[in-house]
mmCIF file of C-alpha atoms in Angstrom:
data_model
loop_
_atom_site.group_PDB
_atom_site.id
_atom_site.type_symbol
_atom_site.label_atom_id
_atom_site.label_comp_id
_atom_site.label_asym_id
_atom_site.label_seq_id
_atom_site.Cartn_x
_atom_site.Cartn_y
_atom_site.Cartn_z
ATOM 1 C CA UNK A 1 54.029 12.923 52.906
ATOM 2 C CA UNK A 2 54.654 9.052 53.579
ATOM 3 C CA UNK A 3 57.176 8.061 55.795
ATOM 4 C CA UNK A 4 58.221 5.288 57.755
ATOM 5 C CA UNK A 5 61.196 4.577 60.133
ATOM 6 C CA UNK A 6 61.827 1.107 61.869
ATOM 7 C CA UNK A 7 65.790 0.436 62.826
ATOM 8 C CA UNK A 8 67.812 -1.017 60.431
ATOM 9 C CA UNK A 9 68.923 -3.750 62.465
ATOM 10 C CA UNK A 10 68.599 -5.583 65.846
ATOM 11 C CA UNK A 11 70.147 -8.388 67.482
ATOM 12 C CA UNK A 12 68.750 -10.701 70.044
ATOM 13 C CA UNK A 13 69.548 -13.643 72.177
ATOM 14 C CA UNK A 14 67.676 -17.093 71.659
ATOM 15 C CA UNK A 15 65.196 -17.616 74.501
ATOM 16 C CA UNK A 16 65.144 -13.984 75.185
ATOM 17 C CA UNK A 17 62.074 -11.292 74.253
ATOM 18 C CA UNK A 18 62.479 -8.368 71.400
ATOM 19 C CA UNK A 19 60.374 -5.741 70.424
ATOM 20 C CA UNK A 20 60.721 -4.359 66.899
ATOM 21 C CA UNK A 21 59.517 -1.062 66.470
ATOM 22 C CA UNK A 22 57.849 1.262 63.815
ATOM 23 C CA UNK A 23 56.385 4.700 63.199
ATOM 24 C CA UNK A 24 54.902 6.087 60.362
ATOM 25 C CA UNK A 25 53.271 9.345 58.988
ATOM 26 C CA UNK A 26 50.618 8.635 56.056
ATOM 27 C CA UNK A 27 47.420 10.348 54.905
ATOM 28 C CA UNK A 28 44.336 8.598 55.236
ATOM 29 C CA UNK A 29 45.485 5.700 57.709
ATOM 30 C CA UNK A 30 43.708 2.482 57.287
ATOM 31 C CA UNK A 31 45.832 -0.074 59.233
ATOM 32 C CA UNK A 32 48.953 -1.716 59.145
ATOM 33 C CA UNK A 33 50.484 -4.886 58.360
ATOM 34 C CA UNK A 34 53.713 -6.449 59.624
ATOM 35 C CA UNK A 35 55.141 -9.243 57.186
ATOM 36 C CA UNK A 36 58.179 -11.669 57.922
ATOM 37 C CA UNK A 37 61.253 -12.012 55.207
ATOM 38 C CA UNK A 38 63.604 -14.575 55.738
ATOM 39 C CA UNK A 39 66.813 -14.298 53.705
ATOM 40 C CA UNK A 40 66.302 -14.919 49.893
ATOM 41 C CA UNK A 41 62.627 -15.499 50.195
ATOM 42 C CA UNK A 42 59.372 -14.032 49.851
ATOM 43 C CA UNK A 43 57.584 -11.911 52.942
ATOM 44 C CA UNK A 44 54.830 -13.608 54.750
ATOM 45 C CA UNK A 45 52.053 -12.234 56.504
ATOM 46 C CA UNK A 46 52.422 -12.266 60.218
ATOM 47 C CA UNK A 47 49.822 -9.468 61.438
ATOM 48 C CA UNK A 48 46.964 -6.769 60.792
ATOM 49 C CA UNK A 49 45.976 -4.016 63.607
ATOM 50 C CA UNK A 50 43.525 -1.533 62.315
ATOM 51 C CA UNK A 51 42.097 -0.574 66.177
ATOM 52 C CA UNK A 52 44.347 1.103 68.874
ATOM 53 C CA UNK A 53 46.001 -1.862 71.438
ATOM 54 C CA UNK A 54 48.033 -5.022 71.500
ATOM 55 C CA UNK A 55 46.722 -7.956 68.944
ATOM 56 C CA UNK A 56 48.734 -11.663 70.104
ATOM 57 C CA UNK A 57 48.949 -14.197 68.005
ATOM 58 C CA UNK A 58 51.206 -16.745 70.188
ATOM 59 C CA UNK A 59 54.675 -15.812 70.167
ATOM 60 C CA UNK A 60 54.193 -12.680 67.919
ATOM 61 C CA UNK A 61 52.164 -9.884 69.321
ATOM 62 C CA UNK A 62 51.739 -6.496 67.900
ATOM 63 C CA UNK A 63 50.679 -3.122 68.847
ATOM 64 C CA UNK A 64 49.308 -0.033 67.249
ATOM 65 C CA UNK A 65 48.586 3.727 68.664
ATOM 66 C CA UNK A 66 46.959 5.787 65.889
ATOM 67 C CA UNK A 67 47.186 9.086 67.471
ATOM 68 C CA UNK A 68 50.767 8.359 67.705
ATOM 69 C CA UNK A 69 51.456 6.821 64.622
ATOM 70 C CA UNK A 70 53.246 4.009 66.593
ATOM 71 C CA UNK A 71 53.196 0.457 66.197
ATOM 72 C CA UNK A 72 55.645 -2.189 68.029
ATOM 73 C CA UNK A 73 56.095 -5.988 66.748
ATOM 74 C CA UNK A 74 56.852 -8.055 69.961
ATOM 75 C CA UNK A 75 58.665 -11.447 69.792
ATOM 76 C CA UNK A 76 58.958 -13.658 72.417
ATOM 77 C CA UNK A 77 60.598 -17.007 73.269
ATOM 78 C CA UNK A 78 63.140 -16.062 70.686
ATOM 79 C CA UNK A 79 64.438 -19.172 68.145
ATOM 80 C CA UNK A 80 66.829 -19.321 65.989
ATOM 81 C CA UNK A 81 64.404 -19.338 62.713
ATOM 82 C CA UNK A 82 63.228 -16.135 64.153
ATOM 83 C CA UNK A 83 66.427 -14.192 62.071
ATOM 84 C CA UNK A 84 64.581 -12.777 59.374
ATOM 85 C CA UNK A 85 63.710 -9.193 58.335
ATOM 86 C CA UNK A 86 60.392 -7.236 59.345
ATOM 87 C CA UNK A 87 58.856 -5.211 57.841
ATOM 88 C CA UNK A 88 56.237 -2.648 59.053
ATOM 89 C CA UNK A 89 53.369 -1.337 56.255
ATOM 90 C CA UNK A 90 50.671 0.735 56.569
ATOM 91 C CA UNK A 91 48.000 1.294 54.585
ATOM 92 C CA UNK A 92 46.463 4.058 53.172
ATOM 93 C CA UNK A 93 43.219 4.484 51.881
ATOM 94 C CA UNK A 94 41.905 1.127 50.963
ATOM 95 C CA UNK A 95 44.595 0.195 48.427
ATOM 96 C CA UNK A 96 47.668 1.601 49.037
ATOM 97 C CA UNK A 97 50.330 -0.580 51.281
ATOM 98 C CA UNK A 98 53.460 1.824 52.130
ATOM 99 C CA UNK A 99 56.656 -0.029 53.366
ATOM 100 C CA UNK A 100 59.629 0.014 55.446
ATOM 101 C CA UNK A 101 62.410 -0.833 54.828
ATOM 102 C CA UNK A 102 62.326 -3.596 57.089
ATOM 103 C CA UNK A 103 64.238 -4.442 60.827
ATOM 104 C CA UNK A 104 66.813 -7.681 60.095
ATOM 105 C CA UNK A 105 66.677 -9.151 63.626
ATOM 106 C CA UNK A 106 70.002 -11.418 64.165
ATOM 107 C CA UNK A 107 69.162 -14.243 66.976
ATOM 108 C CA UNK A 108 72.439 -15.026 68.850
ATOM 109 C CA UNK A 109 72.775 -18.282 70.576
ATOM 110 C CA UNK B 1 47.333 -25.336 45.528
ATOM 111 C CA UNK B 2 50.732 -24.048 44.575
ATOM 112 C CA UNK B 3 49.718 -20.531 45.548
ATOM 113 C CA UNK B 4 51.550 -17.867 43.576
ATOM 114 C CA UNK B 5 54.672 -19.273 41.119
ATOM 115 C CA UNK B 6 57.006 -16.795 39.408
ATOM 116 C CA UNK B 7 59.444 -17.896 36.490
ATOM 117 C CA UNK B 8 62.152 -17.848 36.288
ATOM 118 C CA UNK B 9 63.958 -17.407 39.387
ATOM 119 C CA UNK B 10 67.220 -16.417 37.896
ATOM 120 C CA UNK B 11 68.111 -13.949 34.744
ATOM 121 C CA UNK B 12 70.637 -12.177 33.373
ATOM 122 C CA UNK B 13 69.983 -9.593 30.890
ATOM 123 C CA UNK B 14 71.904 -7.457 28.625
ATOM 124 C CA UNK B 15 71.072 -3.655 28.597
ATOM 125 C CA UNK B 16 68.358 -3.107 25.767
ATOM 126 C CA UNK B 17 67.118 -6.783 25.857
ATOM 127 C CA UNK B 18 63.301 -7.743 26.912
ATOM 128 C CA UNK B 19 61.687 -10.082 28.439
ATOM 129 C CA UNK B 20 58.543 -11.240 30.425
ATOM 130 C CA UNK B 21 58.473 -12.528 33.807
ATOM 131 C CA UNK B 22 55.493 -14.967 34.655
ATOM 132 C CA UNK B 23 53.496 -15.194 37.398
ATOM 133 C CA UNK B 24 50.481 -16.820 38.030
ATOM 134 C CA UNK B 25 48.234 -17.816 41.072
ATOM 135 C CA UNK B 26 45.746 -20.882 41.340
ATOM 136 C CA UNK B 27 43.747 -18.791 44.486
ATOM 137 C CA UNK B 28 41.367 -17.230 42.552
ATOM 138 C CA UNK B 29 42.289 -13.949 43.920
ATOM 139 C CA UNK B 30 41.491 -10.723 41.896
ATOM 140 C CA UNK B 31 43.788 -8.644 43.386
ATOM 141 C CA UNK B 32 47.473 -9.245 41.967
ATOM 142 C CA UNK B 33 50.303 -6.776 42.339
ATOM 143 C CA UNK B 34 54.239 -6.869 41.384
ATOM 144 C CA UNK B 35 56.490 -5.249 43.516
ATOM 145 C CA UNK B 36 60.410 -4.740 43.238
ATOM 146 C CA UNK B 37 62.724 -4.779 46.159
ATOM 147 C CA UNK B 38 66.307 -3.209 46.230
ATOM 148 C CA UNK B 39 68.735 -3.527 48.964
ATOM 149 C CA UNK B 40 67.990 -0.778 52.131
ATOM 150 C CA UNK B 41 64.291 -0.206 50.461
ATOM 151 C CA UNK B 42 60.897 -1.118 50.887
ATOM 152 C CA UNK B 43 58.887 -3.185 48.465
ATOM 153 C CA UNK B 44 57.833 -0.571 45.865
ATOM 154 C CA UNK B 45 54.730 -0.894 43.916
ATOM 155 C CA UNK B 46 55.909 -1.349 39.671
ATOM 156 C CA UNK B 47 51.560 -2.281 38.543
ATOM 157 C CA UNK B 48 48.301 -3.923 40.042
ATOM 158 C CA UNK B 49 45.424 -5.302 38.925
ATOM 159 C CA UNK B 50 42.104 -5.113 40.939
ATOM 160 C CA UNK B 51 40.391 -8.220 38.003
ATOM 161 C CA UNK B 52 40.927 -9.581 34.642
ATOM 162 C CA UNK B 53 40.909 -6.804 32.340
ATOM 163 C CA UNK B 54 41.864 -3.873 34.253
ATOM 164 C CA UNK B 55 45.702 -3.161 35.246
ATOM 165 C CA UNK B 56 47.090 0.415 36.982
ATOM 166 C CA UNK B 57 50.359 1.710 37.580
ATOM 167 C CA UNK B 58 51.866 1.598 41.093
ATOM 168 C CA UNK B 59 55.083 3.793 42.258
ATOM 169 C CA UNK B 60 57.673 2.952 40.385
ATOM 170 C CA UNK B 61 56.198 2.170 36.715
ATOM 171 C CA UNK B 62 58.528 3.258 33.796
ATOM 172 C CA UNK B 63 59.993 0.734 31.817
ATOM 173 C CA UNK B 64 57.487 -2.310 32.775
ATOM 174 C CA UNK B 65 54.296 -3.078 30.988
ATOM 175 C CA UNK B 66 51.457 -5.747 32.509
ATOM 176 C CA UNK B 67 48.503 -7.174 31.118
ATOM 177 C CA UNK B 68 45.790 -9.516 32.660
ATOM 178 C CA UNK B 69 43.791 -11.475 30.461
ATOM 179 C CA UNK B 70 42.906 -13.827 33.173
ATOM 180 C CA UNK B 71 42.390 -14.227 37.178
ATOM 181 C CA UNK B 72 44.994 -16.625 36.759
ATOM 182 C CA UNK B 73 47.942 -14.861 35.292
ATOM 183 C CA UNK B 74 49.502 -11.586 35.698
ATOM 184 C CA UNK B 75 53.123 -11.602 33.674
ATOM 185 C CA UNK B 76 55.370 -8.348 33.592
ATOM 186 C CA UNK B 77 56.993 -7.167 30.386
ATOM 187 C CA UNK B 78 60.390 -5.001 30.417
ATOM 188 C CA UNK B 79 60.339 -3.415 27.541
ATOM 189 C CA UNK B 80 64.337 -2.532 27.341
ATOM 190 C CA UNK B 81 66.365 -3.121 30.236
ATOM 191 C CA UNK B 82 68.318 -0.611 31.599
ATOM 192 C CA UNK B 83 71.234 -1.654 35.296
ATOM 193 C CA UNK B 84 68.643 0.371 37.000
ATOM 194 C CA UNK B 85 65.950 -2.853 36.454
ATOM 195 C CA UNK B 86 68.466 -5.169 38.320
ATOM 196 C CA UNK B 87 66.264 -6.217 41.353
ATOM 197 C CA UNK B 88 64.692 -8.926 42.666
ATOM 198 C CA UNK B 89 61.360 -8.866 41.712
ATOM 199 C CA UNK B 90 57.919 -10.332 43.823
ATOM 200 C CA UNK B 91 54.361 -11.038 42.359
ATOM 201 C CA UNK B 92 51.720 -10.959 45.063
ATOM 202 C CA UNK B 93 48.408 -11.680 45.115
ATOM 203 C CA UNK B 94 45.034 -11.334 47.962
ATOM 204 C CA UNK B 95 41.797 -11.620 47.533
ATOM 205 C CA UNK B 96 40.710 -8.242 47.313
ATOM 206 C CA UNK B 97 42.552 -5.459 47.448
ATOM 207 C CA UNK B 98 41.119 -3.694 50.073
ATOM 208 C CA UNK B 99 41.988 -3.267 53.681
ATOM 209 C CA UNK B 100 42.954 -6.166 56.145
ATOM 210 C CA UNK B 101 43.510 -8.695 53.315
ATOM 211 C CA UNK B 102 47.032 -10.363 53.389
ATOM 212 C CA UNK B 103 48.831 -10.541 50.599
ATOM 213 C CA UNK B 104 50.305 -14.022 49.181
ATOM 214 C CA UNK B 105 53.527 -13.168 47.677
ATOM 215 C CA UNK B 106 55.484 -15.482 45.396
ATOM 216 C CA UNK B 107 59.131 -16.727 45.702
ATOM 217 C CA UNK B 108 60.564 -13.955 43.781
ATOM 218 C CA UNK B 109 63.004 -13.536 40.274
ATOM 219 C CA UNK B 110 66.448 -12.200 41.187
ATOM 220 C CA UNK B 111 67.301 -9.994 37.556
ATOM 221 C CA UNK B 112 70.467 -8.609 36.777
ATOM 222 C CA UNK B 113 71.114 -6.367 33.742
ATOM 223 C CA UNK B 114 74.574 -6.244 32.678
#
């Protein structure tokens, strides 16, 4: 069956370094996405791993074990416009994105 | 480009009422999907469309009908709506729907049936 479990929520202190994390159990694994949801808004796209390892992308890195069905979203240099939700998808098969629930990270001052 | 626009933002229906909510994308992306998202839930899948002419059903897709007579557009009909509808609602497009392609998602119509 699908299933995916991130924590519900997280806080954080500006400046400091926070690492969101995610597991999952799909069939036919295919990659997964982590998107960025500020309050009221629409997500945006933040990364794609699809091999095993850490992909950075300046502040934001993320990291995926397939065998474990694993994957971590790492923040660092926290800021204030970094309180949002995240939220971990994989995908299955070629068309089918599964999602969490999403992590709403609270950055304290 | 303006990327993907949804209208309206805000509505309230009565139970039993219908109405269409628009969407539309200037991207030329073939791949549009509509998604609704309820508090303590992930997004869940209502209908997609891989191309003009060609729509499926996603997860969650009693009650809603879409159509897609062009790349451009990609509006989603509730037929009679029921407290259980009241959701905010996303339209999302990419440019294909297969793996690794980011979705664009647009800003969202908050709907409450009463």
């Amino acid at each position: 069956g699908q299933n995916i479990d991130q924590p519900t929520e997280m806080t954080a202190t500006e400046g400091a370094i926070v690492q969101i994390n995610c597991t999952y159990q799909t069939s036919g694994f295919n990659g997964l996405f982590w998107y960025q949801q500020h309050a009221g808004e629409a997500p945006t796209f933040l990364s794609y791993n699809v091999l095993d390892g850490l992909e950075e992308k300046g502040r934001f890195s993320s990291f995926l074990s397939r065998s474990k069905g694993y994957s971590y979203l790492l923040l660092k240099e926290l800021q204030m416009k970094d309180s949002a939700s995240y939220l971990c998808a994989p995908l299955e098969g070629n068309y089918q994105l599964i999602w969490g629930a999403g992590t709403k990270l609270i950055i304290k001052p | 480009n303006a990327g993907v626009t949804q209208t309206p933002k805000f509505q309230v229906l009565k139970t039993g009422q219908s109405m269409t909510l628009q969407c539309a994308q200037d991207m030329n992306h073939e791949y549009m999907s509509w998604y609704r998202q309820d508090p303590g839930m992930g997004l869940r899948l209502i209908h997609y469309s891989v191309g003009a002419g060609i729509t499926d059903q996603g997860e969650v897709p009693n009650g809603y009908n879409v159509s897609r007579s062009t790349t451009e557009d990609f509006p989603l009909r509730l037929l009679s709506a029921a407290p259980s509808q009241t959701s905010v609602y996303f339209c999302a497009s990419s440019y294909s729907p297969d793996r690794a392609n980011e979705q664009y998602f647009g800003p969202g119509t908050r709907l409450t049936v009463t």
